């Protein structure tokens, strides 16, 4: 049974509260010392499409908003190209706190934070999960039992995979991380093409 809007709001608020006090995380001290925030997620709580990035960068940790820096501008451009607003989708990350100096998230950090993402998926019940970058692709595909189909992102970006969830069948679409498009024009073209796949789920 899908949750009501009020139930979704309350459950997502609970996640926010838990993350605010997530002292178990090795990233908690770094967050507090720098006056950063955890980045829970943003967008429609009834979204059909959920985007899952890797971890917040500095801008995100300072504002508590996912993808609000340079990568966010690319993501906005991609959304615009298929006539989607940020408010129509839900955007989050696997890891909810900023790793030091923008390093890649560690496997143990992904394991530690992933249950929050799992709960967000169960609450929002998206029809499509579009992963942004190889870390979220790896986590989400493994979570839904698609280990046999996992390949390097250069081979499976823009492809659709069917997954079974507690609330029915969904699609997983691995996409390149928007940051790759910042420095590589051909990756930007590829990302624009891959976003076209999402059109039919709008
Ligand atoms: N990169 C990510 O993976 N997530 C963000 O929120 C920002 C940059």
PDB file of C-alpha atoms and ligand atoms in Angstrom:
ATOM      1  CA  UNK A   1       0.000   0.000   0.000  1.00  0.00           C
ATOM      2  CA  UNK A   2       1.528   3.359  -0.962  1.00  0.00           C
ATOM      3  CA  UNK A   3       1.875   5.735   1.978  1.00  0.00           C
ATOM      4  CA  UNK A   4      -0.086   8.987   2.153  1.00  0.00           C
ATOM      5  CA  UNK A   5       1.715  12.264   1.624  1.00  0.00           C
ATOM      6  CA  UNK A   6       1.532  12.960   5.369  1.00  0.00           C
ATOM      7  CA  UNK A   7       3.012   9.539   6.223  1.00  0.00           C
ATOM      8  CA  UNK A   8       5.831  10.067   3.739  1.00  0.00           C
ATOM      9  CA  UNK A   9       6.569  13.483   5.191  1.00  0.00           C
ATOM     10  CA  UNK A  10       6.705  12.128   8.744  1.00  0.00           C
ATOM     11  CA  UNK A  11       8.918   9.165   7.838  1.00  0.00           C
ATOM     12  CA  UNK A  12      11.340  11.316   5.861  1.00  0.00           C
ATOM     13  CA  UNK A  13      11.442  13.781   8.749  1.00  0.00           C
ATOM     14  CA  UNK A  14      12.366  10.898  11.043  1.00  0.00           C
ATOM     15  CA  UNK A  15      15.277  10.022   8.732  1.00  0.00           C
ATOM     16  CA  UNK A  16      16.429  13.650   8.856  1.00  0.00           C
ATOM     17  CA  UNK A  17      16.352  13.579  12.674  1.00  0.00           C
ATOM     18  CA  UNK A  18      18.357  10.347  12.812  1.00  0.00           C
ATOM     19  CA  UNK A  19      20.939  11.686  10.381  1.00  0.00           C
ATOM     20  CA  UNK A  20      21.330  14.904  12.345  1.00  0.00           C
ATOM     21  CA  UNK A  21      22.407  12.813  15.348  1.00  0.00           C
ATOM     22  CA  UNK A  22      24.297  10.126  13.430  1.00  0.00           C
ATOM     23  CA  UNK A  23      27.304  10.142  15.742  1.00  0.00           C
ATOM     24  CA  UNK A  24      28.186   6.576  14.715  1.00  0.00           C
ATOM     25  CA  UNK A  25      29.423   7.844  11.405  1.00  0.00           C
ATOM     26  CA  UNK A  26      33.141   8.540  10.956  1.00  0.00           C
ATOM     27  CA  UNK A  27      32.004  11.603   8.939  1.00  0.00           C
ATOM     28  CA  UNK A  28      30.002  13.081  11.847  1.00  0.00           C
ATOM     29  CA  UNK A  29      32.952  14.821  13.523  1.00  0.00           C
ATOM     30  CA  UNK A  30      34.081  16.346  10.206  1.00  0.00           C
ATOM     31  CA  UNK A  31      30.512  17.574   9.647  1.00  0.00           C
ATOM     32  CA  UNK A  32      30.266  19.230  13.057  1.00  0.00           C
ATOM     33  CA  UNK A  33      33.751  20.769  12.922  1.00  0.00           C
ATOM     34  CA  UNK A  34      32.935  22.389   9.589  1.00  0.00           C
ATOM     35  CA  UNK A  35      29.374  23.381  10.484  1.00  0.00           C
ATOM     36  CA  UNK A  36      28.124  21.189   7.639  1.00  0.00           C
ATOM     37  CA  UNK A  37      24.722  19.532   7.394  1.00  0.00           C
ATOM     38  CA  UNK A  38      23.731  16.035   6.411  1.00  0.00           C
ATOM     39  CA  UNK A  39      22.059  16.040   2.984  1.00  0.00           C
ATOM     40  CA  UNK A  40      18.945  13.914   3.220  1.00  0.00           C
ATOM     41  CA  UNK A  41      17.322  14.498  -0.150  1.00  0.00           C
ATOM     42  CA  UNK A  42      15.039  16.921  -1.922  1.00  0.00           C
ATOM     43  CA  UNK A  43      12.060  16.906  -4.237  1.00  0.00           C
ATOM     44  CA  UNK A  44       8.650  15.350  -4.574  1.00  0.00           C
ATOM     45  CA  UNK A  45       7.738  12.763  -1.956  1.00  0.00           C
ATOM     46  CA  UNK A  46       5.479  11.212  -4.622  1.00  0.00           C
ATOM     47  CA  UNK A  47       8.174  11.180  -7.320  1.00  0.00           C
ATOM     48  CA  UNK A  48       8.114   8.514 -10.026  1.00  0.00           C
ATOM     49  CA  UNK A  49      11.808   9.088 -10.681  1.00  0.00           C
ATOM     50  CA  UNK A  50      14.455   9.040  -7.950  1.00  0.00           C
ATOM     51  CA  UNK A  51      18.019  10.138  -8.697  1.00  0.00           C
ATOM     52  CA  UNK A  52      20.724   8.711  -6.466  1.00  0.00           C
ATOM     53  CA  UNK A  53      24.150  10.363  -6.444  1.00  0.00           C
ATOM     54  CA  UNK A  54      27.231   9.458  -4.446  1.00  0.00           C
ATOM     55  CA  UNK A  55      27.790  11.867  -1.570  1.00  0.00           C
ATOM     56  CA  UNK A  56      27.442  15.584  -0.891  1.00  0.00           C
ATOM     57  CA  UNK A  57      30.207  17.971  -1.904  1.00  0.00           C
ATOM     58  CA  UNK A  58      31.078  21.184  -0.060  1.00  0.00           C
ATOM     59  CA  UNK A  59      28.191  23.292  -1.439  1.00  0.00           C
ATOM     60  CA  UNK A  60      25.734  20.555  -0.598  1.00  0.00           C
ATOM     61  CA  UNK A  61      27.059  20.069   2.931  1.00  0.00           C
ATOM     62  CA  UNK A  62      26.894  23.826   3.530  1.00  0.00           C
ATOM     63  CA  UNK A  63      23.301  24.140   2.356  1.00  0.00           C
ATOM     64  CA  UNK A  64      21.835  20.663   3.081  1.00  0.00           C
ATOM     65  CA  UNK A  65      20.672  20.474  -0.565  1.00  0.00           C
ATOM     66  CA  UNK A  66      21.768  17.702  -2.959  1.00  0.00           C
ATOM     67  CA  UNK A  67      23.397  18.660  -6.244  1.00  0.00           C
ATOM     68  CA  UNK A  68      23.414  22.424  -5.715  1.00  0.00           C
ATOM     69  CA  UNK A  69      26.983  23.081  -6.947  1.00  0.00           C
ATOM     70  CA  UNK A  70      28.596  22.649 -10.361  1.00  0.00           C
ATOM     71  CA  UNK A  71      27.372  19.064 -10.801  1.00  0.00           C
ATOM     72  CA  UNK A  72      23.908  20.294  -9.856  1.00  0.00           C
ATOM     73  CA  UNK A  73      23.944  22.798 -12.691  1.00  0.00           C
ATOM     74  CA  UNK A  74      24.630  19.955 -15.124  1.00  0.00           C
ATOM     75  CA  UNK A  75      21.874  17.871 -13.535  1.00  0.00           C
ATOM     76  CA  UNK A  76      19.453  20.807 -13.900  1.00  0.00           C
ATOM     77  CA  UNK A  77      20.407  21.125 -17.563  1.00  0.00           C
ATOM     78  CA  UNK A  78      19.754  17.408 -18.088  1.00  0.00           C
ATOM     79  CA  UNK A  79      16.379  17.619 -16.335  1.00  0.00           C
ATOM     80  CA  UNK A  80      15.445  20.637 -18.403  1.00  0.00           C
ATOM     81  CA  UNK A  81      16.343  18.761 -21.602  1.00  0.00           C
ATOM     82  CA  UNK A  82      13.489  16.340 -20.895  1.00  0.00           C
ATOM     83  CA  UNK A  83      11.184  19.014 -19.475  1.00  0.00           C
ATOM     84  CA  UNK A  84      11.439  17.830 -15.891  1.00  0.00           C
ATOM     85  CA  UNK A  85      11.585  20.138 -12.897  1.00  0.00           C
ATOM     86  CA  UNK A  86      13.547  19.329  -9.785  1.00  0.00           C
ATOM     87  CA  UNK A  87      10.260  19.502  -7.899  1.00  0.00           C
ATOM     88  CA  UNK A  88       8.877  16.602 -10.011  1.00  0.00           C
ATOM     89  CA  UNK A  89      11.638  14.160  -9.005  1.00  0.00           C
ATOM     90  CA  UNK A  90      13.412  13.148  -5.802  1.00  0.00           C
ATOM     91  CA  UNK A  91      17.178  13.647  -5.596  1.00  0.00           C
ATOM     92  CA  UNK A  92      19.377  12.061  -2.957  1.00  0.00           C
ATOM     93  CA  UNK A  93      22.739  10.333  -2.422  1.00  0.00           C
ATOM     94  CA  UNK A  94      23.879   6.998  -1.024  1.00  0.00           C
ATOM     95  CA  UNK A  95      26.167   8.667   1.530  1.00  0.00           C
ATOM     96  CA  UNK A  96      24.484  11.572   3.310  1.00  0.00           C
ATOM     97  CA  UNK A  97      27.527  13.366   4.758  1.00  0.00           C
ATOM     98  CA  UNK A  98      30.404  14.975   2.878  1.00  0.00           C
ATOM     99  CA  UNK A  99      33.540  12.809   2.694  1.00  0.00           C
ATOM    100  CA  UNK A 100      36.695  14.795   3.444  1.00  0.00           C
ATOM    101  CA  UNK A 101      38.030  16.803   0.493  1.00  0.00           C
ATOM    102  CA  UNK A 102      35.519  15.239  -1.909  1.00  0.00           C
ATOM    103  CA  UNK A 103      37.229  11.862  -1.850  1.00  0.00           C
ATOM    104  CA  UNK A 104      35.257   8.869  -3.109  1.00  0.00           C
ATOM    105  CA  UNK A 105      32.959   7.312  -0.515  1.00  0.00           C
ATOM    106  CA  UNK A 106      34.528   4.303   1.209  1.00  0.00           C
ATOM    107  CA  UNK A 107      32.790   0.908   1.032  1.00  0.00           C
ATOM    108  CA  UNK A 108      32.176   1.018   4.801  1.00  0.00           C
ATOM    109  CA  UNK A 109      30.568   4.473   4.496  1.00  0.00           C
ATOM    110  CA  UNK A 110      28.247   3.169   1.790  1.00  0.00           C
ATOM    111  CA  UNK A 111      27.295   0.233   4.030  1.00  0.00           C
ATOM    112  CA  UNK A 112      26.712   2.549   6.991  1.00  0.00           C
ATOM    113  CA  UNK A 113      24.497   5.069   5.183  1.00  0.00           C
ATOM    114  CA  UNK A 114      22.711   2.764   2.729  1.00  0.00           C
ATOM    115  CA  UNK A 115      19.886   1.810   5.136  1.00  0.00           C
ATOM    116  CA  UNK A 116      18.715   5.447   4.988  1.00  0.00           C
ATOM    117  CA  UNK A 117      18.518   5.234   1.200  1.00  0.00           C
ATOM    118  CA  UNK A 118      16.742   1.877   1.459  1.00  0.00           C
ATOM    119  CA  UNK A 119      14.109   3.496   3.674  1.00  0.00           C
ATOM    120  CA  UNK A 120      13.735   6.474   1.319  1.00  0.00           C
ATOM    121  CA  UNK A 121      13.078   4.067  -1.561  1.00  0.00           C
ATOM    122  CA  UNK A 122      10.415   2.222   0.480  1.00  0.00           C
ATOM    123  CA  UNK A 123       8.757   5.511   1.484  1.00  0.00           C
ATOM    124  CA  UNK A 124       8.738   7.203  -1.929  1.00  0.00           C
ATOM    125  CA  UNK A 125       8.299   4.031  -3.976  1.00  0.00           C
ATOM    126  CA  UNK A 126       9.715   5.401  -7.245  1.00  0.00           C
ATOM    127  CA  UNK A 127       9.034   3.599 -10.522  1.00  0.00           C
ATOM    128  CA  UNK A 128      12.544   4.380 -11.724  1.00  0.00           C
ATOM    129  CA  UNK A 129      15.799   4.771  -9.876  1.00  0.00           C
ATOM    130  CA  UNK A 130      18.380   6.613 -11.957  1.00  0.00           C
ATOM    131  CA  UNK A 131      21.806   6.199 -10.412  1.00  0.00           C
ATOM    132  CA  UNK A 132      24.389   8.945 -10.936  1.00  0.00           C
ATOM    133  CA  UNK A 133      27.907   7.526 -11.014  1.00  0.00           C
ATOM    134  CA  UNK A 134      29.457   4.143 -10.375  1.00  0.00           C
ATOM    135  CA  UNK A 135      29.097   4.017  -6.586  1.00  0.00           C
ATOM    136  CA  UNK A 136      25.337   4.447  -6.521  1.00  0.00           C
ATOM    137  CA  UNK A 137      25.047   2.164  -9.554  1.00  0.00           C
ATOM    138  CA  UNK A 138      26.967  -0.559  -7.700  1.00  0.00           C
ATOM    139  CA  UNK A 139      24.984  -0.196  -4.503  1.00  0.00           C
ATOM    140  CA  UNK A 140      21.529  -0.016  -6.100  1.00  0.00           C
ATOM    141  CA  UNK A 141      22.093  -2.828  -8.609  1.00  0.00           C
ATOM    142  CA  UNK A 142      23.479  -5.128  -5.919  1.00  0.00           C
ATOM    143  CA  UNK A 143      20.643  -4.234  -3.555  1.00  0.00           C
ATOM    144  CA  UNK A 144      18.088  -5.367  -6.138  1.00  0.00           C
ATOM    145  CA  UNK A 145      19.950  -8.588  -6.967  1.00  0.00           C
ATOM    146  CA  UNK A 146      21.285  -7.417 -10.313  1.00  0.00           C
ATOM    147  CA  UNK A 147      24.912  -8.414  -9.569  1.00  0.00           C
ATOM    148  CA  UNK A 148      25.109 -10.559 -12.726  1.00  0.00           C
ATOM    149  CA  UNK A 149      24.290  -7.555 -14.874  1.00  0.00           C
ATOM    150  CA  UNK A 150      26.811  -5.214 -13.255  1.00  0.00           C
ATOM    151  CA  UNK A 151      29.471  -4.021 -15.704  1.00  0.00           C
ATOM    152  CA  UNK A 152      31.672  -0.932 -15.843  1.00  0.00           C
ATOM    153  CA  UNK A 153      29.481   2.152 -16.137  1.00  0.00           C
ATOM    154  CA  UNK A 154      30.949   2.818 -19.608  1.00  0.00           C
ATOM    155  CA  UNK A 155      29.156  -0.370 -20.781  1.00  0.00           C
ATOM    156  CA  UNK A 156      25.769  -0.078 -19.103  1.00  0.00           C
ATOM    157  CA  UNK A 157      25.020   3.659 -18.819  1.00  0.00           C
ATOM    158  CA  UNK A 158      21.601   4.517 -20.245  1.00  0.00           C
ATOM    159  CA  UNK A 159      20.377   0.910 -20.143  1.00  0.00           C
ATOM    160  CA  UNK A 160      17.228  -0.081 -18.248  1.00  0.00           C
ATOM    161  CA  UNK A 161      17.186  -2.965 -15.793  1.00  0.00           C
ATOM    162  CA  UNK A 162      14.049  -4.449 -14.283  1.00  0.00           C
ATOM    163  CA  UNK A 163      14.081  -5.026 -10.536  1.00  0.00           C
ATOM    164  CA  UNK A 164      11.540  -6.448  -8.099  1.00  0.00           C
ATOM    165  CA  UNK A 165      10.738  -4.492  -4.978  1.00  0.00           C
ATOM    166  CA  UNK A 166       8.320  -4.933  -2.075  1.00  0.00           C
ATOM    167  CA  UNK A 167       5.935  -2.583  -3.949  1.00  0.00           C
ATOM    168  CA  UNK A 168       6.248  -4.047  -7.462  1.00  0.00           C
ATOM    169  CA  UNK A 169       8.463  -3.929 -10.494  1.00  0.00           C
ATOM    170  CA  UNK A 170      10.701  -0.917 -11.077  1.00  0.00           C
ATOM    171  CA  UNK A 171      13.414   0.083 -13.512  1.00  0.00           C
ATOM    172  CA  UNK A 172      16.981   0.967 -12.685  1.00  0.00           C
ATOM    173  CA  UNK A 173      18.837   3.228 -15.112  1.00  0.00           C
ATOM    174  CA  UNK A 174      22.564   3.733 -14.494  1.00  0.00           C
ATOM    175  CA  UNK A 175      23.748   7.155 -15.648  1.00  0.00           C
ATOM    176  CA  UNK A 176      27.142   8.822 -15.634  1.00  0.00           C
ATOM    177  CA  UNK A 177      27.733  11.199 -12.743  1.00  0.00           C
ATOM    178  CA  UNK A 178      27.010  14.787 -13.914  1.00  0.00           C
ATOM    179  CA  UNK A 179      30.533  15.806 -12.801  1.00  0.00           C
ATOM    180  CA  UNK A 180      32.011  13.845 -15.721  1.00  0.00           C
ATOM    181  CA  UNK A 181      30.178  16.157 -18.110  1.00  0.00           C
ATOM    182  CA  UNK A 182      31.875  19.193 -16.579  1.00  0.00           C
ATOM    183  CA  UNK A 183      35.214  18.379 -18.147  1.00  0.00           C
ATOM    184  CA  UNK A 184      34.298  16.138 -21.043  1.00  0.00           C
ATOM    185  CA  UNK A 185      32.004  17.357 -23.808  1.00  0.00           C
ATOM    186  CA  UNK A 186      31.413  13.917 -25.282  1.00  0.00           C
ATOM    187  CA  UNK A 187      30.279  12.606 -21.893  1.00  0.00           C
ATOM    188  CA  UNK A 188      27.843  15.500 -21.723  1.00  0.00           C
ATOM    189  CA  UNK A 189      26.355  14.482 -25.069  1.00  0.00           C
ATOM    190  CA  UNK A 190      26.127  10.890 -23.812  1.00  0.00           C
ATOM    191  CA  UNK A 191      24.412  12.021 -20.616  1.00  0.00           C
ATOM    192  CA  UNK A 192      21.912  14.086 -22.621  1.00  0.00           C
ATOM    193  CA  UNK A 193      21.153  11.060 -24.779  1.00  0.00           C
ATOM    194  CA  UNK A 194      20.813   8.766 -21.764  1.00  0.00           C
ATOM    195  CA  UNK A 195      18.376  11.157 -20.092  1.00  0.00           C
ATOM    196  CA  UNK A 196      16.033  10.628 -23.051  1.00  0.00           C
ATOM    197  CA  UNK A 197      15.436   7.117 -21.686  1.00  0.00           C
ATOM    198  CA  UNK A 198      13.720   8.660 -18.654  1.00  0.00           C
ATOM    199  CA  UNK A 199      11.159  10.536 -20.756  1.00  0.00           C
ATOM    200  CA  UNK A 200       8.746   7.640 -20.952  1.00  0.00           C
ATOM    201  CA  UNK A 201       8.485   7.451 -17.154  1.00  0.00           C
ATOM    202  CA  UNK A 202       7.369  11.076 -16.760  1.00  0.00           C
TER     203      UNK A 202
HETATM  204  N1  LIG B   1      27.877  14.856  -6.158  1.00  0.00           N
HETATM  205  C1  LIG B   1      27.038  13.917  -5.672  1.00  0.00           C
HETATM  206  O1  LIG B   1      27.217  12.723  -5.900  1.00  0.00           O
HETATM  207  N2  LIG B   1      26.027  14.322  -4.932  1.00  0.00           N
HETATM  208  C2  LIG B   1      25.762  15.605  -4.657  1.00  0.00           C
HETATM  209  O2  LIG B   1      24.794  15.884  -3.964  1.00  0.00           O
HETATM  210  C3  LIG B   1      26.649  16.561  -5.192  1.00  0.00           C
HETATM  211  C4  LIG B   1      27.692  16.171  -5.936  1.00  0.00           C
END
